[in-house]
CSV table of C-alpha atoms and ligand atoms in Angstrom, one decimal:
chain,number,residue,atom,x,y,z
A,1,MET,CA,13.8,-7.2,13.4
A,2,ASN,CA,14.8,-3.6,14.2
A,3,ASN,CA,13.4,-1.6,17.1
A,4,ILE,CA,11.1,0.6,15.0
A,5,ARG,CA,7.6,0.9,16.6
A,6,LEU,CA,4.6,2.7,15.2
A,7,ARG,CA,1.2,3.0,16.8
A,8,PHE,CA,-2.3,3.7,15.8
A,9,ALA,CA,-3.9,5.4,18.8
A,10,PRO,CA,-7.6,6.1,18.2
A,11,SER,CA,-10.1,7.3,20.6
A,12,PRO,CA,-12.9,4.9,19.8
A,13,THR,CA,-16.3,6.4,19.4
A,14,GLY,CA,-18.1,3.4,17.8
A,15,PHE,CA,-17.4,4.5,14.3
A,16,LEU,CA,-14.2,4.8,12.3
A,17,HIS,CA,-13.8,8.1,10.5
A,18,ILE,CA,-12.4,7.7,7.0
A,19,GLY,CA,-9.5,10.0,7.9
A,20,ASN,CA,-8.6,7.6,10.8
A,21,LEU,CA,-8.8,4.6,8.4
A,22,ARG,CA,-6.2,6.4,6.3
A,23,THR,CA,-4.1,7.1,9.4
A,24,ALA,CA,-4.3,3.4,10.4
A,25,LEU,CA,-3.5,2.4,6.8
A,26,PHE,CA,-0.4,4.7,6.4
A,27,GLY,CA,0.8,3.6,9.9
A,28,TYR,CA,0.5,0.0,9.0
A,29,LEU,CA,2.2,0.5,5.6
A,30,ILE,CA,5.0,2.6,7.1
A,31,ALA,CA,5.6,0.0,9.8
A,32,GLN,CA,5.8,-2.7,7.1
A,33,ASN,CA,8.0,-0.6,4.9
A,34,LEU,CA,10.5,0.1,7.7
A,35,GLY,CA,10.3,-3.5,9.0
A,36,GLY,CA,9.0,-2.4,12.4
A,37,LYS,CA,6.1,-3.3,14.6
A,38,PHE,CA,2.6,-1.8,14.5
A,39,ILE,CA,0.8,-1.3,17.7
A,40,LEU,CA,-2.9,-0.5,18.5
A,41,ARG,CA,-3.4,1.7,21.6
A,42,ILE,CA,-6.9,2.7,22.7
A,43,GLU,CA,-7.0,6.3,23.9
A,44,ASP,CA,-10.2,6.3,25.8
A,45,THR,CA,-9.6,8.7,28.7
A,46,ASP,CA,-11.2,11.7,27.1
A,47,GLN,CA,-14.4,9.9,26.2
A,48,LYS,CA,-17.5,11.9,27.3
A,49,ARG,CA,-19.7,8.9,27.1
A,50,GLU,CA,-19.0,5.3,27.4
A,51,VAL,CA,-19.4,3.7,24.0
A,52,ASN,CA,-20.2,0.1,24.5
A,53,ASP,CA,-18.2,-2.4,22.4
A,54,ALA,CA,-16.6,0.5,20.6
A,55,VAL,CA,-13.2,-1.3,20.6
A,56,ASP,CA,-14.8,-4.5,19.2
A,57,LYS,CA,-16.4,-2.5,16.5
A,58,LEU,CA,-13.1,-0.8,15.7
A,59,LEU,CA,-11.3,-4.1,15.5
A,60,ASN,CA,-14.0,-5.6,13.3
A,61,VAL,CA,-13.8,-2.8,10.8
A,62,LEU,CA,-10.0,-2.8,10.7
A,63,SER,CA,-9.9,-6.5,10.3
A,64,TRP,CA,-12.5,-6.2,7.5
A,65,VAL,CA,-10.2,-4.0,5.5
A,66,GLY,CA,-7.2,-6.2,6.4
A,67,ILE,CA,-5.2,-4.1,8.8
A,68,ASP,CA,-3.6,-6.0,11.6
A,69,PHE,CA,-1.4,-5.2,14.6
A,70,ASP,CA,1.6,-6.9,16.2
A,71,GLU,CA,0.5,-5.7,19.7
A,72,GLY,CA,-2.7,-4.3,21.0
A,73,PRO,CA,-5.6,-4.9,23.4
A,74,HIS,CA,-6.7,-8.0,21.4
A,75,ARG,CA,-3.1,-9.3,20.8
A,76,GLY,CA,-1.4,-8.5,24.1
A,77,GLY,CA,2.3,-7.7,24.0
A,78,PRO,CA,5.2,-6.6,26.2
A,79,PHE,CA,3.7,-3.2,27.0
A,80,ALA,CA,0.2,-4.3,28.0
A,81,PRO,CA,-2.3,-3.1,28.8
A,82,TYR,CA,-2.9,-1.2,25.6
A,83,THR,CA,-6.1,0.5,26.7
A,84,GLN,CA,-5.5,3.8,28.6
A,85,THR,CA,-8.3,3.4,31.1
A,86,GLU,CA,-6.6,0.2,32.2
A,87,ARG,CA,-3.4,2.1,32.8
A,88,LEU,CA,-4.6,4.9,35.1
A,89,ASP,CA,-2.3,4.0,37.9
A,90,ILE,CA,0.8,4.5,35.7
A,91,TYR,CA,0.1,8.1,35.0
A,92,GLN,CA,0.1,9.2,38.6
A,93,LYS,CA,3.8,8.8,39.0
A,94,TYR,CA,4.5,10.9,35.9
A,95,ILE,CA,2.3,13.8,36.8
A,96,GLN,CA,3.9,13.9,40.2
A,97,GLU,CA,7.2,14.2,38.5
A,98,LEU,CA,6.0,17.3,36.6
A,99,LEU,CA,4.5,18.8,39.7
A,100,ASP,CA,7.8,18.3,41.6
A,101,LYS,CA,9.7,20.0,38.7
A,102,ASP,CA,7.2,22.9,38.8
A,103,LEU,CA,6.3,22.2,35.2
A,104,ALA,CA,2.7,21.5,36.1
A,105,TYR,CA,0.3,23.1,38.6
A,106,HIS,CA,-3.0,22.5,40.4
A,107,CYS,CA,-5.8,24.7,39.2
A,108,PHE,CA,-8.9,25.1,41.4
A,109,CYS,CA,-10.9,27.3,39.0
A,110,SER,CA,-14.6,26.2,38.9
A,111,ALA,CA,-16.4,25.4,35.8
A,112,GLU,CA,-18.5,28.6,36.3
A,113,ARG,CA,-15.5,30.8,36.7
A,114,LEU,CA,-14.0,29.4,33.5
A,115,GLU,CA,-17.2,29.9,31.7
A,116,GLU,CA,-17.5,33.5,32.8
A,117,MET,CA,-13.8,34.1,31.8
A,118,ARG,CA,-14.5,32.6,28.3
A,119,GLU,CA,-17.5,34.8,27.8
A,120,LYS,CA,-15.6,37.9,28.7
A,121,GLN,CA,-12.7,36.9,26.4
A,122,THR,CA,-15.1,36.3,23.6
A,123,ALA,CA,-16.9,39.6,24.2
A,124,ASN,CA,-13.6,41.3,24.0
A,125,LYS,CA,-12.8,39.5,20.8
A,126,LEU,CA,-10.0,37.5,22.5
A,127,ALA,CA,-9.4,33.8,21.8
A,128,PRO,CA,-10.9,31.9,24.8
A,129,ARG,CA,-7.9,30.6,26.8
A,130,TYR,CA,-7.3,29.8,30.5
A,131,ASP,CA,-6.1,33.0,32.2
A,132,ARG,CA,-3.5,31.2,34.4
A,133,ALA,CA,-5.2,32.4,37.6
A,134,CYS,CA,-3.8,29.4,39.6
A,135,ARG,CA,-0.4,29.3,38.0
A,136,ASP,CA,1.4,31.0,40.8
A,137,LEU,CA,-0.4,29.8,43.9
A,138,THR,CA,2.0,29.0,46.7
A,139,ARG,CA,2.7,25.5,47.7
A,140,GLU,CA,1.1,26.1,51.1
A,141,GLU,CA,-2.1,27.5,49.5
A,142,VAL,CA,-2.3,24.5,47.2
A,143,GLU,CA,-1.9,22.1,50.0
A,144,LYS,CA,-4.5,23.9,52.1
A,145,ARG,CA,-7.1,23.9,49.3
A,146,ILE,CA,-6.5,20.2,48.6
A,147,ALA,CA,-6.9,19.4,52.3
A,148,GLN,CA,-10.1,21.4,52.4
A,149,GLY,CA,-11.4,19.1,49.7
A,150,GLU,CA,-11.5,21.6,46.8
A,151,LYS,CA,-11.7,20.0,43.4
A,152,TYR,CA,-8.8,20.7,41.0
A,153,VAL,CA,-7.3,19.8,37.7
A,154,ILE,CA,-3.6,19.7,36.9
A,155,ARG,CA,-2.3,22.0,34.1
A,156,GLN,CA,0.9,22.1,32.1
A,157,LYS,CA,3.0,25.2,32.8
A,158,MET,CA,3.8,26.5,29.3
A,159,PRO,CA,6.7,28.8,28.6
A,160,LEU,CA,5.4,32.4,28.4
A,161,THR,CA,7.7,33.6,25.7
A,162,GLY,CA,9.9,32.3,23.0
A,163,GLU,CA,9.5,29.9,20.1
A,164,ILE,CA,8.9,26.2,20.1
A,165,LYS,CA,10.5,24.5,17.1
A,166,VAL,CA,9.2,21.1,16.1
A,167,TYR,CA,10.2,18.9,13.2
A,168,ASP,CA,7.8,17.0,11.0
A,169,GLU,CA,9.2,14.4,8.7
A,170,LEU,CA,7.0,15.6,5.8
A,171,ARG,CA,7.1,19.4,6.4
A,172,GLY,CA,10.5,20.0,8.0
A,173,GLU,CA,10.8,22.5,10.8
A,174,ILE,CA,7.7,24.3,12.1
A,175,SER,CA,7.8,27.1,14.7
A,176,PHE,CA,5.1,27.9,17.2
A,177,GLN,CA,4.9,30.9,19.5
A,178,ALA,CA,4.9,29.9,23.2
A,179,SER,CA,2.5,32.8,23.8
A,180,ASP,CA,-0.1,31.0,21.7
A,181,LEU,CA,-0.1,28.0,23.8
A,182,GLU,CA,-2.6,27.4,26.6
A,183,ASP,CA,-1.8,25.9,30.0
A,184,HIS,CA,-3.9,23.0,29.1
A,185,VAL,CA,-5.2,20.3,31.4
A,186,LEU,CA,-3.1,17.2,31.9
A,187,ILE,CA,-5.2,15.6,34.7
A,188,LYS,CA,-8.9,16.1,34.9
A,189,SER,CA,-10.8,16.7,38.2
A,190,ASP,CA,-11.6,13.0,38.5
A,191,GLY,CA,-7.9,12.2,38.4
A,192,VAL,CA,-8.0,10.8,34.8
A,193,PRO,CA,-5.4,12.1,32.4
A,194,THR,CA,-6.4,13.9,29.2
A,195,TYR,CA,-5.3,12.5,25.9
A,196,GLN,CA,-2.5,15.1,25.7
A,197,PHE,CA,-0.8,13.6,28.8
A,198,ALA,CA,-1.5,9.9,28.5
A,199,ASN,CA,-0.5,9.9,24.9
A,200,ILE,CA,3.0,11.1,25.6
A,201,VAL,CA,3.6,9.0,28.6
A,202,ASP,CA,2.4,5.9,26.7
A,203,ASP,CA,4.4,6.7,23.6
A,204,HIS,CA,7.5,6.9,25.8
A,205,LEU,CA,6.7,3.8,27.8
A,206,MET,CA,5.7,1.8,24.8
A,207,GLU,CA,9.0,2.8,23.1
A,208,ILE,CA,7.2,4.2,20.1
A,209,THR,CA,9.8,5.5,17.6
A,210,HIS,CA,7.4,7.1,15.0
A,211,VAL,CA,4.2,9.0,15.7
A,212,THR,CA,2.1,8.9,12.5
A,213,ARG,CA,-1.2,10.8,12.6
A,214,GLY,CA,-3.4,13.2,10.9
A,215,ASP,CA,-2.7,16.9,10.3
A,216,GLU,CA,-5.4,17.9,12.8
A,217,TRP,CA,-2.9,17.0,15.5
A,218,LEU,CA,-0.3,19.4,14.4
A,219,PRO,CA,-1.5,22.1,16.8
A,220,SER,CA,-0.9,19.6,19.7
A,221,TYR,CA,2.6,18.9,18.5
A,222,PRO,CA,4.5,21.8,20.3
A,223,LYS,CA,2.6,20.9,23.5
A,224,ASN,CA,3.7,17.3,23.1
A,225,ILE,CA,7.3,18.3,22.5
A,226,LEU,CA,7.2,20.5,25.7
A,227,LEU,CA,6.1,17.4,27.6
A,228,TYR,CA,9.0,15.4,26.2
A,229,GLN,CA,11.3,18.1,27.2
A,230,ALA,CA,9.8,18.4,30.7
A,231,PHE,CA,10.4,14.7,31.3
A,232,GLY,CA,13.8,14.8,29.6
A,233,TRP,CA,12.7,12.1,27.1
A,234,THR,CA,13.8,11.9,23.5
A,235,PRO,CA,10.7,12.4,21.3
A,236,PRO,CA,9.8,9.9,18.6
A,237,LYS,CA,9.8,11.0,14.9
A,238,PHE,CA,6.5,12.7,13.9
A,239,ILE,CA,4.8,12.3,10.6
A,240,HIS,CA,1.5,14.3,10.2
A,241,PHE,CA,-0.5,13.2,7.1
A,242,PRO,CA,-2.1,15.9,5.0
A,243,LEU,CA,-5.6,17.1,5.7
A,244,ILE,CA,-8.5,15.5,3.8
A,245,LEU,CA,-10.7,18.1,2.3
A,246,ASN,CA,-14.1,17.8,0.5
A,247,GLN,CA,-14.4,18.9,-3.1
A,248,THR,CA,-15.2,22.5,-2.3
A,249,GLY,CA,-12.0,22.7,-0.2
A,250,GLY,CA,-13.8,22.5,3.2
A,251,LYS,CA,-13.6,20.1,6.1
A,252,LEU,CA,-15.0,16.6,5.5
A,253,SER,CA,-18.2,16.7,7.3
A,254,LYS,CA,-21.2,14.4,7.8
A,255,ARG,CA,-23.4,17.1,6.2
A,256,GLN,CA,-21.8,16.6,2.8
A,257,GLY,CA,-21.9,12.8,2.9
A,258,ASP,CA,-20.7,9.8,4.7
A,259,VAL,CA,-17.5,10.1,6.7
A,260,PHE,CA,-17.5,6.8,8.5
A,261,VAL,CA,-16.1,3.6,7.2
A,262,GLU,CA,-19.1,1.7,8.6
A,263,ASP,CA,-21.4,3.8,6.4
A,264,TYR,CA,-19.5,2.8,3.3
A,265,GLN,CA,-19.4,-0.8,4.5
A,266,ALA,CA,-23.2,-0.8,4.9
A,267,LYS,CA,-23.8,0.6,1.4
A,268,GLY,CA,-21.7,-2.1,-0.2
A,269,TYR,CA,-18.3,-0.6,-0.7
A,270,LEU,CA,-15.6,-3.3,-0.8
A,271,PRO,CA,-12.6,-3.2,1.6
A,272,GLU,CA,-10.3,-3.3,-1.4
A,273,ALA,CA,-11.9,-0.1,-2.8
A,274,LEU,CA,-11.7,1.7,0.5
A,275,ILE,CA,-8.0,0.8,0.9
A,276,ASN,CA,-7.1,1.7,-2.6
A,277,PHE,CA,-9.0,5.0,-2.3
A,278,CYS,CA,-7.5,5.9,1.1
A,279,VAL,CA,-3.9,5.2,0.2
A,280,LEU,CA,-4.1,7.8,-2.5
A,281,LEU,CA,-5.3,10.5,-0.1
A,282,GLY,CA,-1.8,11.9,0.4
A,283,TRP,CA,0.4,9.2,-1.2
A,284,HIS,CA,1.3,8.5,-4.8
A,285,SER,CA,3.5,5.9,-6.4
A,286,LYS,CA,6.7,6.7,-8.3
A,287,ASP,CA,5.2,5.6,-11.6
A,288,GLY,CA,1.7,7.1,-11.2
A,289,LYS,CA,0.0,3.7,-10.9
A,290,GLU,CA,-3.3,4.0,-9.1
A,291,ILE,CA,-4.7,0.5,-8.7
A,292,TYR,CA,-3.3,-1.2,-5.7
A,293,SER,CA,-4.4,-4.0,-3.5
A,294,LEU,CA,-3.3,-4.0,0.1
A,295,LYS,CA,-1.0,-6.9,-0.6
A,296,GLU,CA,0.7,-5.0,-3.4
A,297,LEU,CA,1.0,-1.9,-1.2
A,298,LEU,CA,3.0,-3.9,1.3
A,299,THR,CA,5.8,-3.8,-1.2
A,300,ALA,CA,5.0,-0.8,-3.3
A,301,PHE,CA,4.4,1.7,-0.6
A,302,ASP,CA,7.3,4.1,0.0
A,303,ILE,CA,7.4,6.9,2.5
A,304,LYS,CA,8.9,9.1,-0.2
A,305,GLY,CA,5.5,9.1,-2.0
A,306,LEU,CA,3.8,10.9,0.9
A,307,GLY,CA,3.0,14.5,0.3
A,308,SER,CA,2.0,17.3,2.7
A,309,SER,CA,-0.5,19.2,0.6
A,310,PRO,CA,-4.2,18.5,1.4
A,311,ALA,CA,-5.9,15.6,-0.3
A,312,ILE,CA,-9.3,15.9,-1.8
A,313,PHE,CA,-12.0,13.4,-1.0
A,314,ASP,CA,-13.5,12.6,-4.4
A,315,SER,CA,-16.4,10.2,-3.9
A,316,GLU,CA,-16.6,9.6,-7.7
A,317,LYS,CA,-13.1,8.2,-7.5
A,318,LEU,CA,-14.2,5.9,-4.6
A,319,ASP,CA,-17.1,4.7,-6.8
A,320,PHE,CA,-14.7,4.1,-9.6
A,321,PHE,CA,-12.5,1.9,-7.4
A,322,ASN,CA,-15.5,0.1,-6.0
A,323,GLY,CA,-16.9,-0.6,-9.5
A,324,TYR,CA,-13.4,-1.8,-10.5
A,325,TYR,CA,-13.1,-4.2,-7.6
A,326,ILE,CA,-16.7,-5.4,-8.1
A,327,ARG,CA,-15.8,-6.3,-11.6
A,328,GLN,CA,-12.8,-8.3,-10.4
A,329,LYS,CA,-15.1,-10.6,-8.5
A,330,THR,CA,-16.2,-14.0,-9.8
A,331,LEU,CA,-20.0,-14.4,-10.0
A,332,THR,CA,-20.0,-16.7,-7.0
A,333,GLU,CA,-18.1,-14.2,-4.9
A,334,LEU,CA,-20.3,-11.4,-6.1
A,335,ALA,CA,-23.5,-13.3,-5.5
A,336,ASP,CA,-22.3,-14.0,-1.9
A,337,LEU,CA,-21.5,-10.3,-1.4
A,338,CYS,CA,-24.8,-9.2,-2.8
A,339,ARG,CA,-27.1,-11.7,-1.1
A,340,PRO,CA,-27.5,-9.7,2.2
A,341,TYR,CA,-28.7,-6.7,0.1
A,342,LEU,CA,-31.6,-8.6,-1.6
A,343,SER,CA,-35.1,-8.4,-0.3
A,344,ASP,CA,-35.3,-12.1,-0.7
A,345,ILE,CA,-32.0,-13.4,0.7
A,346,SER,CA,-33.0,-17.1,0.1
A,347,VAL,CA,-32.7,-16.8,-3.7
A,348,ASP,CA,-31.2,-19.9,-5.3
A,349,GLN,CA,-27.4,-19.6,-5.7
A,350,THR,CA,-27.1,-20.5,-9.4
A,351,TYR,CA,-29.9,-18.2,-10.3
A,352,LEU,CA,-28.4,-15.4,-8.2
A,353,GLU,CA,-25.1,-15.8,-10.0
A,354,LYS,CA,-26.9,-15.2,-13.3
A,355,VAL,CA,-28.7,-12.2,-11.9
A,356,VAL,CA,-25.6,-10.6,-10.5
A,357,GLY,CA,-23.9,-11.3,-13.8
A,358,LEU,CA,-26.5,-9.0,-15.4
A,359,ALA,CA,-25.7,-6.2,-13.0
A,360,GLN,CA,-21.9,-6.6,-12.5
A,361,ASP,CA,-20.9,-4.1,-15.2
A,362,ARG,CA,-23.2,-1.4,-13.9
A,363,MET,CA,-22.8,-1.7,-10.2
A,364,LYS,CA,-21.0,1.0,-8.2
A,365,LYS,CA,-21.8,-0.6,-4.9
A,366,LEU,CA,-23.3,-3.8,-3.7
A,367,SER,CA,-26.5,-2.2,-2.6
A,368,ASP,CA,-27.2,-1.2,-6.3
A,369,ILE,CA,-28.0,-4.9,-6.9
A,370,ASN,CA,-31.7,-4.3,-5.9
A,371,GLU,CA,-32.3,-1.4,-8.2
A,372,LEU,CA,-30.4,-3.0,-11.1
A,373,THR,CA,-32.2,-6.3,-10.9
A,374,ASP,CA,-35.6,-5.5,-9.5
A,375,PHE,CA,-37.0,-6.1,-13.0
A,376,ILE,CA,-35.8,-9.7,-12.9
A,377,PHE,CA,-37.6,-10.5,-9.6
A,378,ALA,CA,-40.8,-8.6,-10.6
A,379,GLU,CA,-43.9,-10.7,-10.8
A,380,LYS,CA,-45.5,-8.5,-13.4
A,381,LEU,CA,-43.7,-5.7,-15.2
A,382,ASP,CA,-45.3,-2.4,-15.2
A,383,TYR,CA,-44.4,0.0,-18.1
A,384,ASP,CA,-46.0,2.1,-20.7
A,385,SER,CA,-46.5,0.3,-24.1
A,386,SER,CA,-45.0,3.4,-25.8
A,387,LEU,CA,-41.6,2.3,-24.4
A,388,LEU,CA,-41.7,-0.7,-26.8
A,389,ILE,CA,-41.7,1.5,-29.8
A,390,TRP,CA,-38.3,1.7,-31.6
A,391,LYS,CA,-37.7,4.8,-33.7
A,392,ALA,CA,-40.2,5.1,-36.6
A,393,LEU,CA,-41.9,1.7,-36.0
A,394,THR,CA,-45.6,1.7,-35.5
A,395,ALA,CA,-47.3,-0.2,-32.6
A,396,GLU,CA,-48.5,-2.8,-35.1
A,397,GLU,CA,-45.0,-3.4,-36.5
A,398,VAL,CA,-43.6,-3.7,-33.0
A,399,LYS,CA,-46.2,-6.4,-32.1
A,400,SER,CA,-45.6,-8.2,-35.3
A,401,ASN,CA,-41.8,-8.3,-34.7
A,402,LEU,CA,-42.3,-9.5,-31.2
A,403,SER,CA,-44.7,-12.3,-32.4
A,404,GLU,CA,-42.1,-13.4,-34.9
A,405,LEU,CA,-39.4,-13.5,-32.1
A,406,LYS,CA,-41.8,-15.4,-29.8
A,407,GLY,CA,-42.3,-18.0,-32.5
A,408,ILE,CA,-38.6,-18.5,-32.8
A,409,MET,CA,-38.0,-18.6,-29.0
A,410,GLU,CA,-40.9,-21.1,-28.4
A,411,LYS,CA,-39.0,-23.5,-30.6
A,412,VAL,CA,-35.8,-23.3,-28.6
A,413,GLU,CA,-35.5,-26.3,-26.4
A,414,ASP,CA,-34.9,-25.9,-22.7
A,415,ILE,CA,-31.5,-27.4,-23.0
A,416,ASN,CA,-30.5,-24.8,-25.5
A,417,TRP,CA,-31.9,-21.9,-23.6
A,418,ASN,CA,-28.8,-19.7,-23.1
A,419,LYS,CA,-27.6,-16.4,-24.2
A,420,THR,CA,-25.3,-17.6,-27.0
A,421,TYR,CA,-27.8,-19.9,-28.6
A,422,LEU,CA,-30.7,-17.4,-28.4
A,423,GLU,CA,-28.5,-14.7,-29.9
A,424,ALA,CA,-27.3,-16.9,-32.7
A,425,GLN,CA,-30.9,-17.9,-33.6
A,426,ILE,CA,-32.4,-14.5,-33.4
A,427,ILE,CA,-29.7,-12.6,-35.2
A,428,GLU,CA,-29.6,-15.1,-38.0
A,429,TYR,CA,-33.4,-14.7,-38.4
A,430,ILE,CA,-33.1,-10.9,-38.6
A,431,LYS,CA,-30.2,-11.1,-41.0
A,432,THR,CA,-31.7,-13.7,-43.3
A,433,ASN,CA,-34.9,-11.7,-43.5
A,434,ASP,CA,-33.0,-8.5,-44.2
A,435,LYS,CA,-34.4,-6.7,-41.2
A,436,LYS,CA,-32.9,-4.1,-38.9
A,437,VAL,CA,-31.5,-5.4,-35.6
A,438,GLY,CA,-32.9,-2.5,-33.6
A,439,ASP,CA,-36.4,-3.0,-34.8
A,440,TYR,CA,-36.4,-6.4,-33.1
A,441,LEU,CA,-34.0,-6.2,-30.2
A,442,TRP,CA,-35.3,-3.0,-28.7
A,443,PRO,CA,-38.9,-4.2,-28.4
A,444,LEU,CA,-37.6,-7.6,-27.2
A,445,ARG,CA,-35.4,-6.0,-24.5
A,446,VAL,CA,-38.2,-3.8,-23.3
A,447,ALA,CA,-40.7,-6.7,-23.3
A,448,LEU,CA,-38.2,-8.6,-21.1
A,449,THR,CA,-37.2,-5.8,-18.7
A,450,GLY,CA,-39.8,-3.1,-18.9
A,451,LEU,CA,-36.9,-0.6,-18.8
A,452,LYS,CA,-35.4,2.1,-21.0
A,453,ASN,CA,-31.9,1.1,-19.9
A,454,SER,CA,-31.0,-2.5,-19.0
A,455,PRO,CA,-28.7,-5.3,-19.9
A,456,GLY,CA,-29.1,-6.8,-23.3
A,457,PRO,CA,-32.1,-9.0,-24.2
A,458,PHE,CA,-30.2,-12.3,-24.6
A,459,GLU,CA,-28.6,-12.2,-21.2
A,460,VAL,CA,-31.9,-11.2,-19.7
A,461,ALA,CA,-33.8,-14.0,-21.5
A,462,ASP,CA,-31.1,-16.5,-20.4
A,463,THR,CA,-31.5,-15.4,-16.7
A,464,LEU,CA,-35.3,-15.3,-16.8
A,465,GLY,CA,-35.6,-18.8,-18.4
A,466,LYS,CA,-37.9,-19.8,-21.2
A,467,GLU,CA,-41.3,-19.7,-19.4
A,468,GLN,CA,-40.8,-16.3,-17.8
A,469,SER,CA,-39.4,-14.8,-21.0
A,470,LEU,CA,-42.3,-16.0,-23.1
A,471,ASN,CA,-44.8,-14.8,-20.5
A,472,ARG,CA,-43.2,-11.3,-20.6
A,473,ILE,CA,-43.4,-11.2,-24.4
A,474,GLU,CA,-47.0,-12.3,-24.2
A,475,LEU,CA,-47.6,-9.4,-21.8
A,476,ALA,CA,-46.1,-7.0,-24.2
A,477,LEU,CA,-48.2,-8.3,-27.0
A,478,SER,CA,-51.4,-7.9,-25.0
A,479,LYS,CA,-50.6,-4.2,-24.1
A,480,LYS,CA,-52.9,-1.6,-25.6
B,1,LIG,N1,-6.2,9.7,20.4
B,1,LIG,C1,-5.9,10.5,19.2
B,1,LIG,C2,-7.1,10.3,18.2
B,1,LIG,O1,-8.1,10.2,18.6
B,1,LIG,C3,-4.6,10.1,18.6
B,1,LIG,C4,-3.7,11.2,18.3
B,1,LIG,C5,-2.3,10.7,18.1
B,1,LIG,O2,-2.1,9.8,17.2
B,1,LIG,O3,-1.4,11.2,18.7
B,1,LIG,O4,-6.9,10.3,17.0
């Protein structure tokens, strides 16, 4: 085992954004690819509100998709604890080091003053940014104000001029102007560090060698690097994964559809589909192959396939993958997966397997099972008799065709009541009598399903059983 260590460092909110799933997935795969360790660290110091069991929920959804960690709050490890709010004592020493080096400073500005300052800046068309009012307070004044009990935050002292050059493994060198950087807060007024500070201290202490995260963290990168420099630490390698955009080129947002993995899970997207879909958001294989299981990715994934241009979130593609993986399931597996979505979850297993068999080819997600098979469970079908008419047939001809079929079907013994036998009997009858297949099968299918589009009549009759099928044909015959 080498000393390569990657971490996934989410701020748990109770839901996992699809972009964060991709970050976790890429991190996991790169760690595997490099033969290193994958670590989960919970960055919960910036949380405005306490989200109960957010970490448990996060772990559940990650384990549902099959992503696991070598170290983390649930696994323990040599650098425990892995949750930042359990590490608060650790950060004190490091902020003191920055204060001593004069690379950080106390700021006593009140929330009101900051608000007023921002309003003025906005009115003057300036980007709202801390005006550094406390940057040059004397040590005596700082001590006096602390002694008087004034509240303060601690800010990072940014260079005022010059360029900060950073290196991203996918993009190469990127330059930022120091003058664009704010003296941002490292320690909040309650003594708790911000993400920006705790993240760096922990990456260093946990001996992280590669930081893998989304592109939205690129603006933080120069600030991160300045902190490494301030401490005299060697930074890890950084890989920022490309942005994920919606199909109109905008930011993925809740308004245009689901953005949380849990939403997809609830609707009946399979973990295999989400993984396959996510891995292609910024990565491609050498040979252009697109269908990948997580297991296959463990060997096929290669950092060289990562790109830096934005990835487009195409929900039709996700549906395609989901449909594909639904069709890979055995009927027993699919019945088990669909059961929670049914209005009557106590349906007999063998029967349910037949029912899902009818829907498997058309399903895009598990929750489709209801809509696709409602007609099977319906007590009495409700449809207009005109639907029974095929092409130029008259209502009388339709009824006569249905009666003929009823006659044949009545004679089929229970033991032979299956798709293949029914099909053989009926098709033979149609052929021998030199009739047209559509003239018989359309009315039969409608009589059995009440639908314009549905699975074929023989599979439906097989699933419904003899009694139900004949009742439904009877109903069709009695329609005005
Ligand atoms: N805590 C950050 C987040 O919520 C992690 C950023 C990073 O990976 O450095 O995503």
